[in-house]
Tab-separated table of C-alpha atoms in Angstrom:
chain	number	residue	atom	x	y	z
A	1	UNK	CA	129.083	184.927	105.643
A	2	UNK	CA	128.836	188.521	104.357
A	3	UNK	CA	129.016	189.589	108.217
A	4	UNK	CA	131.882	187.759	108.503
A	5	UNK	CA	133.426	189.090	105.419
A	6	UNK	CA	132.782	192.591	106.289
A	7	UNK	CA	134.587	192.451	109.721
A	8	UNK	CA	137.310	190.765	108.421
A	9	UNK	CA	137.735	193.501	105.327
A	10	UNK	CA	136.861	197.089	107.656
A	11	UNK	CA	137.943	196.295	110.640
A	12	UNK	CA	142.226	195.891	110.232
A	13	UNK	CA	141.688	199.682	108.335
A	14	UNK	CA	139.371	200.764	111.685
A	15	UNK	CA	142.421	199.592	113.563
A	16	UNK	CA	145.107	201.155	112.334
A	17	UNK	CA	143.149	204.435	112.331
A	18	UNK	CA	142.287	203.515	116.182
A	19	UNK	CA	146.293	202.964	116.677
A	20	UNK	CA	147.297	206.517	115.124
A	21	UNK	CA	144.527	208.149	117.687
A	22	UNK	CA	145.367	206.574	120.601
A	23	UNK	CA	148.166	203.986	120.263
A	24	UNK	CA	148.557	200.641	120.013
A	25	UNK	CA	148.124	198.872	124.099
A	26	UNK	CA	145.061	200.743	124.380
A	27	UNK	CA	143.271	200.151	120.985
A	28	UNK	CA	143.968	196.072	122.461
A	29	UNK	CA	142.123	196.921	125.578
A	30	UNK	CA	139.418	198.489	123.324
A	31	UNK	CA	139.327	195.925	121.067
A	32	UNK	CA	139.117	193.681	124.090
A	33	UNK	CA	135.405	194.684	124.976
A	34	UNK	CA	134.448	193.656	121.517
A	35	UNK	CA	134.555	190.242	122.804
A	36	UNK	CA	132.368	190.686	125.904
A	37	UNK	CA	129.571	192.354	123.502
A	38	UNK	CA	129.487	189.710	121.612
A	39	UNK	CA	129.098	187.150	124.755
A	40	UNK	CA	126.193	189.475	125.652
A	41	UNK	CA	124.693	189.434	121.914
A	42	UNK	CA	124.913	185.835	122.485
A	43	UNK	CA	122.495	185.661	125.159
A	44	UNK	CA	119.817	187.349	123.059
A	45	UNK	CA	119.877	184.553	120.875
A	46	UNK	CA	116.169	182.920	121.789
A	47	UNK	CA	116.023	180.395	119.791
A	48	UNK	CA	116.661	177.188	120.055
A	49	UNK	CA	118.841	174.595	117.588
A	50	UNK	CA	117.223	172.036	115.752
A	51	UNK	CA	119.114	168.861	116.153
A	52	UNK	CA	118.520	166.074	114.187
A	53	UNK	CA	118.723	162.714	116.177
A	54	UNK	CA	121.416	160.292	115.393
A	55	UNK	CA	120.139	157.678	113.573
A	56	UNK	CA	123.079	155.560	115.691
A	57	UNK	CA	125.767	156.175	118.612
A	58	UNK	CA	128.720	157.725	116.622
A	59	UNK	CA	131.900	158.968	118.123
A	60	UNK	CA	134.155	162.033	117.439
A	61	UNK	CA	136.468	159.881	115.422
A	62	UNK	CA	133.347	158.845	113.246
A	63	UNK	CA	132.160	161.791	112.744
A	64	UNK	CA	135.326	163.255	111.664
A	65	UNK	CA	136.261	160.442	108.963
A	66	UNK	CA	132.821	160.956	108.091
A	67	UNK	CA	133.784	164.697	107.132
A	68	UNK	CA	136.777	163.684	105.682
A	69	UNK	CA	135.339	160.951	103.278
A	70	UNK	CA	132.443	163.172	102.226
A	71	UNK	CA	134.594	166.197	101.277
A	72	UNK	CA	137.555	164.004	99.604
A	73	UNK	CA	135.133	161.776	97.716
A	74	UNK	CA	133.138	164.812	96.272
A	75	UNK	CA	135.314	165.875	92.812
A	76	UNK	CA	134.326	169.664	93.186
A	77	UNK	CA	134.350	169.566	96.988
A	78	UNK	CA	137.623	168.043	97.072
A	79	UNK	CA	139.184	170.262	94.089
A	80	UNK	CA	138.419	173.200	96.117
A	81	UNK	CA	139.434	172.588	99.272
A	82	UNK	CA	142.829	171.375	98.057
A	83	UNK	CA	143.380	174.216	95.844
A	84	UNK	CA	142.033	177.084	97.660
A	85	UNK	CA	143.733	175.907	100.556
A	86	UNK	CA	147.312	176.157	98.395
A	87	UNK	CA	145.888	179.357	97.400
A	88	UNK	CA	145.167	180.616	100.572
A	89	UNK	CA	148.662	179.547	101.623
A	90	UNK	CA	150.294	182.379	99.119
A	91	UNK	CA	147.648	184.482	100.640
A	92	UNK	CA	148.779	183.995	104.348
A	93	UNK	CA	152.286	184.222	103.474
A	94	UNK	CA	152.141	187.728	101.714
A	95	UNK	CA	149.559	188.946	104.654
A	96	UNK	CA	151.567	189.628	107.261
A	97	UNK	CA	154.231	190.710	105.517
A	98	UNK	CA	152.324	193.121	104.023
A	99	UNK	CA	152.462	194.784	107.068
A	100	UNK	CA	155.853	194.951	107.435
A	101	UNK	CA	156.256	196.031	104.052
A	102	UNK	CA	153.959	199.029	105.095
A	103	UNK	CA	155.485	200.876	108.252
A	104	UNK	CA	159.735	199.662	107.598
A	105	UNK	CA	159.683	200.044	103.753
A	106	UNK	CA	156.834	202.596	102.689
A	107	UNK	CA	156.923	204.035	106.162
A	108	UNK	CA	153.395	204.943	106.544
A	109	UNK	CA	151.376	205.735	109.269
A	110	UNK	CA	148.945	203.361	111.044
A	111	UNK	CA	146.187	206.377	110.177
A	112	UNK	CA	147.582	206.479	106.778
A	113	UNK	CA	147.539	202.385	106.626
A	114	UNK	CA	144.073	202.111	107.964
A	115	UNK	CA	143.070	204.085	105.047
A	116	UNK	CA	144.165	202.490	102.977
A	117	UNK	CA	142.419	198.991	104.569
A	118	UNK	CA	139.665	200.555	104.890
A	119	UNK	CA	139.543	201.206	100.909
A	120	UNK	CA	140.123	197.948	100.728
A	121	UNK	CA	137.002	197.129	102.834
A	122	UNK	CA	134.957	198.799	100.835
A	123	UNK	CA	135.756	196.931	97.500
A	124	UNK	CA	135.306	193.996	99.313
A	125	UNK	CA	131.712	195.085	99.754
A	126	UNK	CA	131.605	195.996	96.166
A	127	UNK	CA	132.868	192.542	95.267
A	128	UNK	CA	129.966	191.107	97.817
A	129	UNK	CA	127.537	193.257	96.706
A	130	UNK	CA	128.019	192.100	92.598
A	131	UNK	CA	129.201	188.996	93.241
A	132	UNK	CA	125.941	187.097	91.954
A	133	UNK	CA	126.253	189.724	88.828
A	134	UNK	CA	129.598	188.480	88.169
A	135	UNK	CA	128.377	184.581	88.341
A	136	UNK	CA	125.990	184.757	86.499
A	137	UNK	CA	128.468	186.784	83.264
A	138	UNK	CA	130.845	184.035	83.505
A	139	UNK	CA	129.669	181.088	85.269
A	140	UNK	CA	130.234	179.510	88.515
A	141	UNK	CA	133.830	177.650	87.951
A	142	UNK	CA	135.376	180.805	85.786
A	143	UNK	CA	134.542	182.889	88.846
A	144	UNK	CA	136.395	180.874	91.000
A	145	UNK	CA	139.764	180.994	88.564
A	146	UNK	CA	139.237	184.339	87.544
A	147	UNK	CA	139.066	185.848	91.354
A	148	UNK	CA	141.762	183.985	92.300
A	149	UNK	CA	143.846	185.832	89.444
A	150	UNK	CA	142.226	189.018	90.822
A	151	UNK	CA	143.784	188.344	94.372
A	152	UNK	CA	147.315	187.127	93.366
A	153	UNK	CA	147.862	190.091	90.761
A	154	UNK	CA	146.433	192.689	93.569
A	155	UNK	CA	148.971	190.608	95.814
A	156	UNK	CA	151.962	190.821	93.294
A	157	UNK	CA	150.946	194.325	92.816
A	158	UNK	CA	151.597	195.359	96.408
A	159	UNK	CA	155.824	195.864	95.854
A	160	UNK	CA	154.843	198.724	93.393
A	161	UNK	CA	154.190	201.579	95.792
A	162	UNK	CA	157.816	201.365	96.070
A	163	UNK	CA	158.205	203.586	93.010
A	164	UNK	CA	156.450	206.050	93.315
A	165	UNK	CA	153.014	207.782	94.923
A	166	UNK	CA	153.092	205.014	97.278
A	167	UNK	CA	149.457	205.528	98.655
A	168	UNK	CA	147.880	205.862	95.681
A	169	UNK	CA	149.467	202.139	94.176
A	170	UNK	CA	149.169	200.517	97.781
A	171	UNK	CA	145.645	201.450	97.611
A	172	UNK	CA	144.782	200.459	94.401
A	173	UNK	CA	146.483	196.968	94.941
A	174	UNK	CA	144.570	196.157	98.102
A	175	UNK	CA	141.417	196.681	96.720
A	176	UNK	CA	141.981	194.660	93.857
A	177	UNK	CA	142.415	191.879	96.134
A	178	UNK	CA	139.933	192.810	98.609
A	179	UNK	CA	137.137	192.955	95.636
A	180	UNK	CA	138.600	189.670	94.404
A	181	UNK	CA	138.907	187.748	97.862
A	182	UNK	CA	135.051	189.020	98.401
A	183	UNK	CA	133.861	187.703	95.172
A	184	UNK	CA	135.571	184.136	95.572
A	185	UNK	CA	134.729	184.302	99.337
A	186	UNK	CA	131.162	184.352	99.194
A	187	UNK	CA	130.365	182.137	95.906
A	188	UNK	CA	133.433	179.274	97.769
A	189	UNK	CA	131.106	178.771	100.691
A	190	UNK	CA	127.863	178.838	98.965
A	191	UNK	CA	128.861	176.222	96.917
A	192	UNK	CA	130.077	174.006	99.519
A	193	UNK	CA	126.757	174.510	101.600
A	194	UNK	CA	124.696	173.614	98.435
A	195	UNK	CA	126.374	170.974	97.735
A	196	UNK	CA	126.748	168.941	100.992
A	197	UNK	CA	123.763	167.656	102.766
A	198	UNK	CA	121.545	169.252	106.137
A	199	UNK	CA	123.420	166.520	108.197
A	200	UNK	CA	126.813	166.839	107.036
A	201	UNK	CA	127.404	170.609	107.047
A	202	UNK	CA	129.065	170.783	110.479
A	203	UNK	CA	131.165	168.286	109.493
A	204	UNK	CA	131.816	169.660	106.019
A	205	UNK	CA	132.925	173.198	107.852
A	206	UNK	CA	134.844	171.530	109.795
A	207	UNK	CA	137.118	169.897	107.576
A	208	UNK	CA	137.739	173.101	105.341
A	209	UNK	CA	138.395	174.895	108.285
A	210	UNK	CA	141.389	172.379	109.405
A	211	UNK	CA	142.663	172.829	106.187
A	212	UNK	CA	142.463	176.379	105.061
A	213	UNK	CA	142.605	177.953	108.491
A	214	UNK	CA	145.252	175.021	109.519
A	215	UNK	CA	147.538	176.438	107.070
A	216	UNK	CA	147.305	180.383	108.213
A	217	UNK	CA	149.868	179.874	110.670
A	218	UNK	CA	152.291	177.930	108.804
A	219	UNK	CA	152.215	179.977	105.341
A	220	UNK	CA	152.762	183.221	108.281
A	221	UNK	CA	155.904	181.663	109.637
A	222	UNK	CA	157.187	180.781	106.505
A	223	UNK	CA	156.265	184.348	105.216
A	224	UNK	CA	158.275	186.138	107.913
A	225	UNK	CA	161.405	183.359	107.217
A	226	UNK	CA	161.325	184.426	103.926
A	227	UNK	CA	160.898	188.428	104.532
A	228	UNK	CA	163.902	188.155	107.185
A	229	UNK	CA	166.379	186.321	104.406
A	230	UNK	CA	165.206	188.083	100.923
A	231	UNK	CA	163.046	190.849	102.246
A	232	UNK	CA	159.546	191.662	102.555
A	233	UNK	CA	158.730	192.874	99.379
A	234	UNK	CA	160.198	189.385	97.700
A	235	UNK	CA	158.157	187.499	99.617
A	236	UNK	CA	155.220	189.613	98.925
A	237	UNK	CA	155.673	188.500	94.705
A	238	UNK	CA	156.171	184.704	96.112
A	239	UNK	CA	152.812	185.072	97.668
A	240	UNK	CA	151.188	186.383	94.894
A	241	UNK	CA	152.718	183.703	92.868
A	242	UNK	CA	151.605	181.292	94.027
A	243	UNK	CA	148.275	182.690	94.473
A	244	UNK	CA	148.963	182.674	90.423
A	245	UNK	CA	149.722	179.376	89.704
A	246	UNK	CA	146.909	177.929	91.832
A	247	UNK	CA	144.285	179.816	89.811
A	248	UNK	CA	145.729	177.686	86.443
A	249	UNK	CA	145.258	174.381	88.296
A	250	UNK	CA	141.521	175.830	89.854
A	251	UNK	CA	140.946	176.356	86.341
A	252	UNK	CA	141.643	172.749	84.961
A	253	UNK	CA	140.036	170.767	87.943
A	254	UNK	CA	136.156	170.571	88.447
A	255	UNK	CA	135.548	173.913	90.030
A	256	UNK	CA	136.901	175.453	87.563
A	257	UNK	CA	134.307	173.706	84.976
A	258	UNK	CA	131.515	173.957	86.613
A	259	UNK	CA	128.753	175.758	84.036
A	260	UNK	CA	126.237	176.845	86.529
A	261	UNK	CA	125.643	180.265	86.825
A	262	UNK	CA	124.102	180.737	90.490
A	263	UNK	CA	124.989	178.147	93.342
A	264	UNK	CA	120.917	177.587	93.180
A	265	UNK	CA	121.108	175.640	90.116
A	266	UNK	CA	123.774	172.982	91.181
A	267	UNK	CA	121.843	169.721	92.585
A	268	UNK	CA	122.535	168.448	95.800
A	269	UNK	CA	124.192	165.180	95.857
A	270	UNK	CA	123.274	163.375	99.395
C-alpha cells in the first residue's frame, strides 16, 4: 500500500517536470516502458500463491454476492465504503479540474506544476510516515473524520492561488491534501484487511474497488460538466465540499467511533 501510495503522490509532479523537458507525446512513450518493466519485475516473482481449496464448487456470481454481503453486513465495513466512496467522489471531481485550473487560470508551467506535485508527494510521505503517530493521538475513527477534513479544506483551498503568490498557496493547498489523503489512505485499508477474514480479502478488495474506483470516472465527467458551465475554480469548492460534508457523516457512523488506537487492536470478526 505505501508503494502504491508513493507512485500515485510523486509520480503526476515527475511528469509534469518530464513534459516541460521534453514535451508531452514523448514523456507518453517514456512512460510507456514503465509498463514493460514492470511485466519483467513480474517474472522475478518466485514464489508461488497459496490457495486455499474451496471447501465447495462456487461460481463468479457466488463469490461476488459473497463480497457484497460480507462488506454490507459489516457496520464499520459498510460505513466506510459508502462514505469514503461519496468522499472520494468530491475528490475525483475537483482532480482533474485541478488541472485545468493550473495551466488556463494560474497559467503555470508543467515544470512549475510538477513542483508543485511533487511537494505534494512528499507530504504524502510525511502523512505515511506519521500516520501510526497520528492514530494512536486521536484514535482510529477520529483519524478517519479528521483526514477527511484535511483533504476537503486542502481541496477548497486550491481557488486561493488566484489572489495572489499563486505558487506559494497552490503549494501549500496540495500538500495539505496530499498529507491528509496519505494519512486516511493507509489506516482505510488496514482496517479493512484486519477486519475481514484470510478467505474473503479478494473478495473484500474487490467490492471497494467497484465502488470507490467505479465512481472516478463519473465524479471526472461530472467535474469537467461543471468546470465548462460555472468554471473550474467553482467546481474545485464543490469538490471540496463535499469532501466536507462527508467527513460530518464519517464522523457520526461507526468509523468514525471506533476507539482503537492501532488497526492491531481491532478483533477480527470471521
Amino acid at each position: 500500500q505505501m508503494t502504491f501510495s508513493l507512485s500515485n503522490l510523486i509520480v503526476p509532479g515527475l511528469a509534469g517536470i518530464l513534459i516541460q523537458a521534453v514535451g508531452a507525446a514523448r514523456a507518453i512513450a517514456a512512460n510507456s516502458v514503465s509498463f514493460v518493466d514492470s511485466a519483467l519485475l513480474l517474472t522475478l516473482i518466485g514464489a508461488e500463491p497459496r490457495i486455499e481449496p474451496a471447501k465447495s464448487a462456487t461460481s463468479l456470481r457466488d463469490d461476488i454476492g459473497e463480497g457484497l454481503r460480507w462488506v454490507f453486513q459489516h457496520p464499520v465495513l459498510r460505513s466506510q465504503l459508502v462514505w469514503l466512496t461519496l468522499g472520494g467522489l468530491g475528490f475525483f471531481l475537483a482532480l482533474p479540474v485541478t488541472l485545468v485550473y493550473i495551466y488556463n487560470v494560474l497559467h503555470l508551467t508543467p515544470a512549475v506544476a510538477g513542483g508543485v506535485l511533487v511537494l505534494e508527494g512528499v507530504a504524502g510521505v510525511v502523512g505515511l510516515a506519521i500516520a501510526p503517530r497520528i492514530v494512536r493521538h486521536l484514535s482510529l475513527g477520529k483519524t478517519m473524520w479528521v483526514s477527511q477534513v484535511g483533504m476537503a479544506v486542502g481541496i477548497m483551498a486550491i481557488p486561493l492561488a488566484s489572489f495572489g503568490q499563486p505558487v506559494l498557496l497552490l503549494a501549500l493547498a496540495l500538500m495539505l491534501t496530499g498529507f491528509a489523503d496519505s494519512v486516511q489512505d493507509v489506516n482505510q485499508v488496514t482496517l479493512r484487511q484486519s477486519l475481514t477474514p484470510a478467505r474473503l480479502q479478494g473478495r473484500m478488495n474487490a467490492t471497494f474497488r467497484l465502488f470507490y474506483w467505479g465512481s472516478w470516472p463519473l465524479a471526472s465527467f461530472i467535474g469537467g460538466a461543471l468546470a465548462t458551465w460555472i468554471g473550474a475554480a467553482p467546481t474545485i469548492v464543490i469538490g471540496g465540499g463535499l469532501s466536507l460534508l462527508v467527513a460530518v457523516f464519517i464522523a457520526l457512523s461507526p468509523l468514525g467511533r471506533l476507539k482503537e488506537r492501532a488497526t492491531s487492536e481491532l478483533i477480527l470478526e470471521s
